[in-house]
Amino acid sequence: MPSLSPQQIQTVVHRALGSDTHILDYRLEPFTKQKNGILGMHYLLTVRTNRSQRTYSYFLKTPAEASVIRDMMGGTVFSEEIHFYKHIQPLLIANYNIEKWSPSCYLADINTLVLEDLRAQGFSISVDWPLNGTLVRSALSSLARFHASSILVQMRLGPSFKSLYSNAIEEKVYTNLQKFRQINLVGYETVALMAGKLGLDSSLVQKVFDRAYENMKPEEGKCNVLCHSDLWKNNLMFDKSVPPRCVLVDYQMLKYASPALDVGMLLYVNTTPEFRKEFEGEMLEHYYSTFCTTLLTSDLSDQVQIPSYDSMLKDYHEKRLIGITYAAFFLPSLYLSVEDLSMLLNNPAELEKWLFRNRFDLISAHMDVDPLYKNKMKDIVTELIEEGKRVLGDG
């Protein structure tokens, strides 16, 4: 269990409730019975105050507990999330008065992050996954507001924007640097082995990922924003409003690139091929409408240059391959049985094996006994190969 100093807890309470609030006592406990993240540990901080002795709760996050994960990847990305909440998020929300897209932060220290407790406000991870149209629209709304906020900050800061966001600009997933290189190599190999087992052409897999890597970079003269880059189901929290509100969490994989990368990832990781075939155009129009509305209701509305829908749509189709590659990496684990996914998240040795050495054995075993799982893997690998052929002009 992590330790918080009395000064840190006082800082949290004063920032959340005001300097006239006094702490009577507090308690720290695990946030859930089962771990639901990889790169950090989650706790619940409960504080009883002098306000009619009312109790308030906060979400506490610390680096990964397992040294094998912390040393290989967790330390770096956790520090970058601290950087986001300490330096970047305050700028993004300073002149923002619309529906929130991220949780409020009350403490961002070296190894400690304290945020508002979204669960106490009725937000939760959707039980229904893949997401339905209502939830996708809600998630895209928050994503559009986040992207638009970064454009407004860039307008205010001008040339200093890139120096301020230097950490966020760097690609953290598709990279041959540091520890993520090995994760990527295992990922490429796994997708190729899946293709072979499914009787599909695996010869394009490496070329597809190479092209995706090239398309990750921001392009001069085009719309570039801060991208979340980790839009899997556990990082999307919804409340029970009608329509539901969505808050994006876990800003550890930020990068500066085309908004199409995030939109593609959200759609391909969290929806089905059938959903995309019927509703992709509608979802893209909804994202663009919210994006424009956020910019046009800002204090810089008379200065902002909004890219046309046609240009953003073209960029999406040019970069859709990236969303599919994200899905090819994420979905094999997300479609595992509840027991096996829990094993990965709660067993550091198994998680280390999955990330850095061998995923295919577990995936293959599931494909052998679960026809539905096998069909879902076939869907995403087929989409990857077909889109790769289109983009690469092969076949």
Coordinates of N, CA, C and O in Angstrom, one line a residue, residues 174-322:
Y174 N 4.6 2.7 -31.4 CA 5.3 2.2 -32.6 C 6.7 2.9 -32.6 O 7.0 3.9 -33.3
T175 N 7.6 2.3 -31.8 CA 9.0 2.8 -31.8 C 10.0 1.7 -31.7 O 9.7 0.6 -31.1
N176 N 11.2 1.9 -32.2 CA 12.3 1.0 -32.0 C 13.2 1.4 -30.9 O 14.3 0.8 -30.8
L177 N 12.8 2.3 -30.1 CA 13.6 2.8 -29.0 C 13.1 2.2 -27.7 O 11.9 1.8 -27.5
Q178 N 14.0 2.1 -26.8 CA 13.7 1.6 -25.4 C 13.0 0.3 -25.4 O 13.2 -0.6 -26.3
K179 N 12.2 0.0 -24.4 CA 11.6 -1.3 -24.1 C 10.5 -1.6 -25.0 O 10.1 -2.8 -25.2
F180 N 9.8 -0.6 -25.6 CA 8.7 -0.9 -26.5 C 9.1 -1.6 -27.7 O 8.2 -2.2 -28.4
R181 N 10.3 -1.5 -28.1 CA 10.8 -2.2 -29.3 C 10.5 -3.7 -29.2 O 9.9 -4.3 -30.2
Q182 N 10.8 -4.3 -28.1 CA 10.5 -5.7 -28.0 C 9.0 -6.0 -27.9 O 8.6 -7.1 -28.5
I183 N 8.2 -5.2 -27.3 CA 6.8 -5.4 -27.4 C 6.3 -5.4 -28.8 O 5.5 -6.2 -29.2
N184 N 6.8 -4.5 -29.6 CA 6.4 -4.4 -31.0 C 6.8 -5.6 -31.8 O 6.0 -6.2 -32.6
L185 N 8.0 -6.1 -31.6 CA 8.5 -7.2 -32.3 C 7.6 -8.5 -32.0 O 7.3 -9.2 -32.9
V186 N 7.3 -8.6 -30.7 CA 6.4 -9.8 -30.3 C 5.0 -9.6 -30.9 O 4.4 -10.5 -31.4
G187 N 4.6 -8.3 -31.0 CA 3.3 -8.1 -31.6 C 3.2 -8.4 -33.1 O 2.3 -9.0 -33.5
Y188 N 4.2 -8.0 -33.8 CA 4.3 -8.3 -35.3 C 4.3 -9.8 -35.5 O 3.6 -10.3 -36.3
E189 N 5.2 -10.5 -34.7 CA 5.3 -11.9 -34.9 C 4.0 -12.6 -34.6 O 3.6 -13.5 -35.3
T190 N 3.3 -12.1 -33.5 CA 2.0 -12.7 -33.1 C 1.0 -12.6 -34.2 O 0.3 -13.6 -34.6
V191 N 0.8 -11.4 -34.8 CA -0.1 -11.2 -35.9 C 0.2 -12.1 -37.1 O -0.7 -12.7 -37.7
A192 N 1.5 -12.2 -37.4 CA 1.9 -13.0 -38.5 C 1.5 -14.5 -38.3 O 1.0 -15.2 -39.2
L193 N 1.8 -15.0 -37.0 CA 1.5 -16.4 -36.7 C -0.1 -16.6 -36.7 O -0.5 -17.7 -37.1
M194 N -0.8 -15.6 -36.3 CA -2.3 -15.7 -36.3 C -2.7 -15.8 -37.7 O -3.6 -16.7 -38.1
A195 N -2.2 -15.0 -38.6 CA -2.5 -15.1 -40.0 C -2.3 -16.4 -40.6 O -3.1 -17.0 -41.3
G196 N -1.1 -17.0 -40.3 CA -0.7 -18.3 -40.8 C -1.7 -19.4 -40.3 O -2.1 -20.3 -41.0
K197 N -2.0 -19.3 -39.0 CA -2.9 -20.3 -38.4 C -4.3 -20.2 -39.1 O -5.0 -21.2 -39.2
L198 N -4.7 -19.0 -39.5 CA -6.0 -18.8 -40.0 C -6.1 -19.0 -41.5 O -7.1 -18.9 -42.2
G199 N -4.9 -19.4 -42.1 CA -4.9 -19.7 -43.5 C -4.8 -18.4 -44.4 O -5.2 -18.4 -45.6
L200 N -4.4 -17.3 -43.8 CA -4.3 -16.0 -44.5 C -2.9 -15.7 -44.8 O -1.9 -16.3 -44.3
D201 N -2.7 -14.8 -45.8 CA -1.4 -14.4 -46.2 C -0.7 -13.5 -45.2 O -1.0 -12.4 -44.9
S202 N 0.4 -14.1 -44.6 CA 1.1 -13.4 -43.6 C 2.3 -12.6 -44.1 O 3.0 -11.9 -43.4
S203 N 2.5 -12.6 -45.4 CA 3.7 -12.0 -46.0 C 3.7 -10.5 -45.9 O 4.7 -9.8 -46.0
L204 N 2.5 -9.9 -45.8 CA 2.4 -8.4 -45.8 C 2.4 -7.8 -44.4 O 2.5 -6.6 -44.2
V205 N 2.4 -8.7 -43.3 CA 2.3 -8.2 -42.0 C 3.4 -7.2 -41.6 O 3.1 -6.1 -41.1
Q206 N 4.6 -7.5 -41.9 CA 5.7 -6.6 -41.5 C 5.6 -5.3 -42.3 O 5.8 -4.2 -41.8
K207 N 5.3 -5.4 -43.6 CA 5.2 -4.2 -44.4 C 4.0 -3.3 -43.9 O 4.1 -2.1 -44.0
V208 N 3.0 -3.9 -43.5 CA 1.8 -3.2 -43.0 C 2.2 -2.4 -41.8 O 1.9 -1.2 -41.7
F209 N 2.9 -3.0 -40.8 CA 3.3 -2.3 -39.6 C 4.4 -1.2 -39.9 O 4.4 -0.2 -39.3
D210 N 5.2 -1.5 -40.9 CA 6.2 -0.5 -41.3 C 5.5 0.7 -41.9 O 5.9 1.9 -41.6
R211 N 4.5 0.5 -42.7 CA 3.7 1.7 -43.2 C 3.0 2.4 -42.1 O 2.9 3.6 -42.1
A212 N 2.4 1.7 -41.2 CA 1.7 2.3 -40.1 C 2.7 3.2 -39.3 O 2.3 4.3 -38.9
Y213 N 3.9 2.7 -39.1 CA 4.9 3.5 -38.4 C 5.2 4.8 -39.1 O 5.3 5.9 -38.5
E214 N 5.3 4.7 -40.4 CA 5.6 5.9 -41.2 C 4.4 7.0 -41.1 O 4.7 8.2 -41.0
N215 N 3.2 6.5 -41.0 CA 2.0 7.3 -41.0 C 1.8 7.9 -39.6 O 0.8 8.7 -39.4
M216 N 2.5 7.5 -38.6 CA 2.3 8.0 -37.2 C 2.8 9.5 -37.1 O 2.3 10.2 -36.2
K217 N 3.7 9.9 -37.9 CA 4.4 11.2 -37.7 C 3.4 12.3 -38.1 O 2.7 12.2 -39.0
P218 N 3.5 13.4 -37.3 CA 2.7 14.6 -37.7 C 3.2 15.2 -39.0 O 4.4 15.1 -39.3
E219 N 2.3 15.7 -39.8 CA 2.6 16.2 -41.1 C 2.4 17.7 -41.1 O 1.4 18.3 -40.7
E220 N 3.4 18.4 -41.6 CA 3.4 19.9 -41.7 C 2.2 20.3 -42.7 O 2.0 19.6 -43.7
G221 N 1.5 21.3 -42.3 CA 0.4 21.8 -43.1 C -0.9 21.1 -42.9 O -1.9 21.4 -43.6
K222 N -0.9 20.0 -42.1 CA -2.1 19.3 -41.8 C -2.5 19.5 -40.3 O -1.7 20.0 -39.5
C223 N -3.7 19.1 -40.0 CA -4.2 19.2 -38.7 C -3.5 18.2 -37.8 O -3.6 17.0 -38.0
N224 N -2.8 18.7 -36.7 CA -2.2 17.8 -35.7 C -2.7 18.2 -34.4 O -2.8 19.4 -34.1
V225 N -2.9 17.2 -33.5 CA -3.4 17.5 -32.2 C -2.6 16.6 -31.2 O -1.9 15.7 -31.6
L226 N -2.9 16.8 -29.9 CA -2.4 15.8 -28.9 C -3.4 14.6 -29.0 O -4.6 14.7 -28.9
C227 N -2.8 13.4 -29.2 CA -3.6 12.2 -29.3 C -3.5 11.4 -28.0 O -2.4 11.3 -27.4
H228 N -4.5 10.8 -27.6 CA -4.6 10.0 -26.4 C -3.8 8.7 -26.6 O -3.0 8.3 -25.7
S229 N -4.0 8.0 -27.6 CA -3.3 6.8 -28.1 C -3.4 5.5 -27.2 O -2.7 4.6 -27.4
D230 N -4.4 5.5 -26.3 CA -4.6 4.3 -25.5 C -6.1 4.1 -25.3 O -6.5 3.9 -24.1
L231 N -6.9 4.2 -26.3 CA -8.3 4.2 -26.2 C -9.0 2.8 -26.2 O -9.9 2.5 -27.0
W232 N -8.5 2.0 -25.3 CA -9.2 0.7 -25.1 C -10.3 0.9 -24.1 O -10.4 1.9 -23.4
K233 N -11.1 -0.2 -23.9 CA -12.4 0.0 -23.2 C -12.2 0.4 -21.7 O -13.0 1.2 -21.2
N234 N -11.1 0.1 -21.1 CA -10.9 0.4 -19.7 C -10.5 1.9 -19.5 O -10.5 2.4 -18.4
N235 N -10.2 2.6 -20.6 CA -9.8 4.0 -20.5 C -11.0 4.9 -20.9 O -10.8 6.1 -21.2
L236 N -12.2 4.3 -21.1 CA -13.4 5.1 -21.4 C -14.4 4.9 -20.3 O -14.9 3.8 -20.1
M237 N -14.8 5.9 -19.6 CA -15.7 5.8 -18.5 C -17.0 6.6 -18.8 O -16.9 7.8 -19.2
F238 N -18.1 6.0 -18.6 CA -19.4 6.5 -18.9 C -20.3 6.6 -17.7 O -20.2 5.8 -16.8
D239 N -21.1 7.7 -17.7 CA -22.1 7.8 -16.6 C -23.5 7.3 -17.2 O -23.6 6.9 -18.3
K240 N -24.5 7.5 -16.4 CA -25.9 7.0 -16.8 C -26.8 8.1 -17.2 O -28.0 7.9 -17.3
S241 N -26.2 9.2 -17.6 CA -27.0 10.3 -18.2 C -27.6 9.9 -19.5 O -27.1 8.9 -20.1
V242 N -28.5 10.6 -20.0 CA -29.1 10.3 -21.3 C -29.0 11.6 -22.2 O -29.7 12.6 -21.9
P243 N -28.1 11.6 -23.2 CA -27.2 10.5 -23.5 C -26.0 10.5 -22.5 O -25.8 11.5 -21.8
P244 N -25.3 9.4 -22.4 CA -24.2 9.3 -21.4 C -23.1 10.2 -21.7 O -22.8 10.5 -22.8
R245 N -22.5 10.7 -20.6 CA -21.2 11.5 -20.7 C -20.1 10.5 -20.7 O -20.2 9.4 -20.0
C246 N -19.0 10.9 -21.3 CA -17.8 10.0 -21.3 C -16.6 10.8 -20.8 O -16.4 12.0 -21.2
V247 N -15.7 10.2 -20.0 CA -14.5 10.8 -19.6 C -13.3 9.9 -20.0 O -13.4 8.7 -19.8
L248 N -12.3 10.5 -20.6 CA -11.2 9.7 -21.0 C -10.2 9.7 -19.9 O -9.9 10.7 -19.3
V249 N -9.6 8.5 -19.6 CA -8.6 8.4 -18.5 C -7.3 7.8 -19.0 O -7.3 7.3 -20.1
D250 N -6.3 7.9 -18.2 CA -5.0 7.3 -18.5 C -4.3 8.0 -19.7 O -4.3 7.5 -20.8
Y251 N -3.6 9.0 -19.4 CA -2.9 9.8 -20.4 C -1.4 9.5 -20.4 O -0.5 10.4 -20.2
Q252 N -1.1 8.2 -20.6 CA 0.3 7.8 -20.5 C 1.0 7.6 -21.9 O 2.2 7.5 -21.9
M253 N 0.2 7.6 -22.9 CA 0.7 7.3 -24.2 C 0.6 8.4 -25.2 O 0.5 8.2 -26.4
L254 N 0.5 9.6 -24.7 CA 0.2 10.8 -25.5 C 1.3 10.9 -26.6 O 2.4 10.6 -26.5
K255 N 0.8 11.4 -27.8 CA 1.6 11.8 -28.8 C 1.0 13.0 -29.6 O -0.2 13.3 -29.4
Y256 N 1.8 13.6 -30.5 CA 1.3 14.8 -31.3 C 1.2 14.3 -32.7 O 2.2 13.9 -33.3
A257 N 0.0 14.2 -33.2 CA -0.2 13.6 -34.6 C -1.6 13.9 -35.1 O -2.3 14.7 -34.5
S258 N -1.9 13.3 -36.2 CA -3.3 13.5 -36.8 C -4.3 13.0 -35.8 O -4.2 11.9 -35.3
P259 N -5.5 13.7 -35.7 CA -6.6 13.2 -34.9 C -7.1 11.9 -35.4 O -7.8 11.1 -34.7
A260 N -6.9 11.6 -36.7 CA -7.4 10.4 -37.3 C -6.8 9.1 -36.6 O -7.5 8.1 -36.6
L261 N -5.6 9.3 -36.0 CA -5.1 8.1 -35.3 C -5.9 7.7 -34.1 O -6.2 6.5 -33.9
D262 N -6.4 8.7 -33.4 CA -7.2 8.4 -32.2 C -8.6 7.9 -32.6 O -9.2 7.0 -32.1
V263 N -9.2 8.6 -33.6 CA -10.5 8.2 -34.1 C -10.5 6.8 -34.6 O -11.4 6.0 -34.3
G264 N -9.5 6.4 -35.4 CA -9.4 5.1 -35.9 C -9.2 4.1 -34.8 O -9.8 3.0 -34.9
M265 N -8.4 4.4 -33.9 CA -8.1 3.4 -32.8 C -9.4 3.2 -32.0 O -9.8 2.1 -31.7
L266 N -10.1 4.3 -31.7 CA -11.4 4.1 -30.9 C -12.4 3.3 -31.6 O -13.0 2.4 -31.0
L267 N -12.5 3.5 -32.9 CA -13.5 2.7 -33.7 C -13.1 1.3 -33.9 O -13.9 0.4 -33.7
Y268 N -11.8 1.0 -34.2 CA -11.4 -0.4 -34.5 C -11.2 -1.2 -33.3 O -11.4 -2.4 -33.3
V269 N -10.8 -0.6 -32.2 CA -10.6 -1.4 -30.9 C -11.9 -1.6 -30.2 O -12.0 -2.7 -29.5
N270 N -12.9 -0.8 -30.4 CA -14.1 -0.9 -29.5 C -15.4 -1.2 -30.3 O -16.5 -1.2 -29.6
T271 N -15.3 -1.4 -31.6 CA -16.6 -1.7 -32.3 C -16.3 -3.0 -33.2 O -15.2 -3.4 -33.4
T272 N -17.4 -3.5 -33.8 CA -17.3 -4.7 -34.6 C -17.2 -4.3 -36.1 O -17.6 -3.1 -36.5
P273 N -16.8 -5.2 -37.0 CA -16.8 -4.9 -38.4 C -18.2 -4.5 -38.9 O -18.3 -3.7 -39.7
E274 N -19.2 -5.2 -38.4 CA -20.6 -4.9 -38.8 C -21.0 -3.5 -38.4 O -21.6 -2.8 -39.2
F275 N -20.6 -3.1 -37.2 CA -20.9 -1.7 -36.8 C -20.2 -0.7 -37.7 O -20.9 0.3 -38.1
R276 N -19.0 -0.9 -37.9 CA -18.2 0.1 -38.8 C -18.8 0.1 -40.2 O -18.9 1.2 -40.8
K277 N -19.2 -1.0 -40.7 CA -19.7 -1.0 -42.1 C -21.0 -0.2 -42.2 O -21.2 0.5 -43.2
E278 N -21.8 -0.2 -41.1 CA -23.1 0.5 -41.1 C -23.0 1.9 -40.6 O -23.7 2.8 -41.2
F279 N -22.1 2.2 -39.6 CA -22.2 3.5 -39.0 C -20.9 4.3 -39.0 O -20.8 5.4 -38.4
E280 N -19.8 3.8 -39.7 CA -18.6 4.5 -39.7 C -18.7 6.0 -40.1 O -18.2 6.9 -39.5
G281 N -19.4 6.2 -41.2 CA -19.6 7.6 -41.8 C -20.3 8.5 -40.8 O -20.0 9.6 -40.6
E282 N -21.4 7.9 -40.2 CA -22.2 8.7 -39.2 C -21.3 9.1 -38.0 O -21.4 10.2 -37.4
M283 N -20.5 8.1 -37.5 CA -19.6 8.4 -36.4 C -18.5 9.5 -36.7 O -18.2 10.3 -35.9
L284 N -18.0 9.4 -37.9 CA -17.0 10.4 -38.3 C -17.6 11.8 -38.4 O -17.0 12.8 -38.0
E285 N -18.9 11.9 -38.9 CA -19.6 13.2 -39.0 C -19.8 13.7 -37.6 O -19.7 14.9 -37.3
H286 N -20.2 12.8 -36.7 CA -20.5 13.3 -35.3 C -19.2 13.8 -34.6 O -19.2 14.9 -34.0
Y287 N -18.1 13.1 -34.8 CA -16.8 13.6 -34.3 C -16.5 15.0 -34.8 O -16.2 15.9 -34.1
Y288 N -16.6 15.1 -36.1 CA -16.2 16.4 -36.8 C -17.2 17.5 -36.3 O -16.7 18.6 -36.0
S289 N -18.4 17.2 -36.1 CA -19.4 18.3 -35.7 C -19.0 18.7 -34.2 O -19.0 20.0 -34.0
T290 N -18.7 17.8 -33.3 CA -18.3 18.2 -32.0 C -17.0 18.9 -32.0 O -16.8 19.9 -31.2
F291 N -16.1 18.5 -32.8 CA -14.8 19.1 -32.9 C -14.9 20.6 -33.3 O -14.4 21.5 -32.7
C292 N -15.8 20.8 -34.3 CA -16.0 22.2 -34.8 C -16.7 23.1 -33.8 O -16.4 24.2 -33.5
T293 N -17.7 22.5 -33.1 CA -18.5 23.2 -32.1 C -17.6 23.7 -31.0 O -17.7 24.8 -30.5
T294 N -16.7 22.8 -30.5 CA -15.8 23.1 -29.5 C -14.9 24.3 -29.9 O -14.7 25.2 -29.1
L295 N -14.4 24.3 -31.1 CA -13.5 25.4 -31.5 C -14.3 26.7 -31.7 O -13.8 27.8 -31.3
L296 N -15.5 26.6 -32.2 CA -16.3 27.8 -32.5 C -17.0 28.4 -31.3 O -17.4 29.6 -31.4
T297 N -17.0 27.7 -30.2 CA -17.6 28.3 -28.9 C -16.4 28.7 -28.0 O -16.7 29.1 -26.9
S298 N -15.2 28.7 -28.5 CA -14.1 29.1 -27.7 C -13.9 30.7 -27.8 O -14.5 31.3 -28.6
D299 N -13.0 31.2 -26.9 CA -12.7 32.6 -27.0 C -11.8 33.0 -28.2 O -11.6 34.1 -28.5
L300 N -11.3 31.9 -29.0 CA -10.5 32.2 -30.2 C -11.3 31.8 -31.4 O -10.7 31.6 -32.5
S301 N -12.6 31.8 -31.3 CA -13.5 31.4 -32.4 C -13.3 32.2 -33.7 O -13.4 31.7 -34.8
D302 N -12.9 33.5 -33.5 CA -12.8 34.4 -34.7 C -11.4 34.2 -35.3 O -11.2 34.8 -36.4
Q303 N -10.5 33.4 -34.7 CA -9.2 33.3 -35.2 C -8.9 31.9 -35.7 O -8.0 31.7 -36.6
V304 N -9.6 30.9 -35.2 CA -9.3 29.5 -35.5 C -9.6 29.2 -37.0 O -10.6 29.6 -37.6
Q305 N -8.7 28.4 -37.6 CA -8.9 27.9 -38.9 C -9.3 26.4 -38.8 O -8.4 25.6 -38.5
I306 N -10.5 26.1 -39.1 CA -11.0 24.7 -39.0 C -10.8 24.0 -40.3 O -11.2 24.4 -41.3
P307 N -10.1 22.8 -40.2 CA -10.0 22.0 -41.4 C -11.3 21.6 -41.9 O -12.3 21.3 -41.2
S308 N -11.4 21.4 -43.2 CA -12.7 21.0 -43.8 C -13.0 19.5 -43.5 O -12.1 18.8 -43.2
Y309 N -14.3 19.2 -43.5 CA -14.6 17.8 -43.3 C -14.0 16.9 -44.3 O -13.5 15.8 -44.0
D310 N -14.0 17.3 -45.6 CA -13.4 16.5 -46.6 C -11.9 16.2 -46.4 O -11.4 15.1 -46.6
S311 N -11.2 17.2 -45.9 CA -9.7 17.0 -45.6 C -9.5 16.0 -44.4 O -8.6 15.2 -44.5
M312 N -10.4 16.2 -43.4 CA -10.2 15.2 -42.3 C -10.7 13.8 -42.6 O -10.1 12.9 -42.2
L313 N -11.7 13.7 -43.5 CA -12.1 12.4 -43.9 C -11.0 11.8 -44.8 O -10.8 10.5 -44.6
K314 N -10.4 12.5 -45.6 CA -9.3 12.0 -46.5 C -8.2 11.5 -45.6 O -7.6 10.4 -45.8
D315 N -7.9 12.3 -44.6 CA -6.8 11.9 -43.6 C -7.1 10.7 -42.9 O -6.3 9.8 -42.7
Y316 N -8.4 10.5 -42.5 CA -8.8 9.3 -41.8 C -8.6 8.1 -42.7 O -8.1 7.1 -42.2
H317 N -9.0 8.2 -43.9 CA -8.9 7.0 -44.8 C -7.4 6.7 -45.1 O -7.1 5.5 -45.3
E318 N -6.6 7.7 -45.2 CA -5.2 7.5 -45.4 C -4.5 6.8 -44.2 O -3.5 6.1 -44.3
K319 N -5.1 7.1 -43.0 CA -4.4 6.6 -41.8 C -5.2 5.5 -41.1 O -4.9 5.1 -39.9
R320 N -6.3 5.1 -41.7 CA -7.2 4.1 -41.1 C -6.4 2.8 -40.7 O -6.7 2.1 -39.8
L321 N -5.4 2.5 -41.5 CA -4.5 1.3 -41.3 C -4.0 1.3 -39.9 O -3.8 0.2 -39.3
I322 N -3.7 2.5 -39.3 CA -3.1 2.6 -38.0 C -4.1 2.1 -37.0 O -3.8 1.3 -36.0

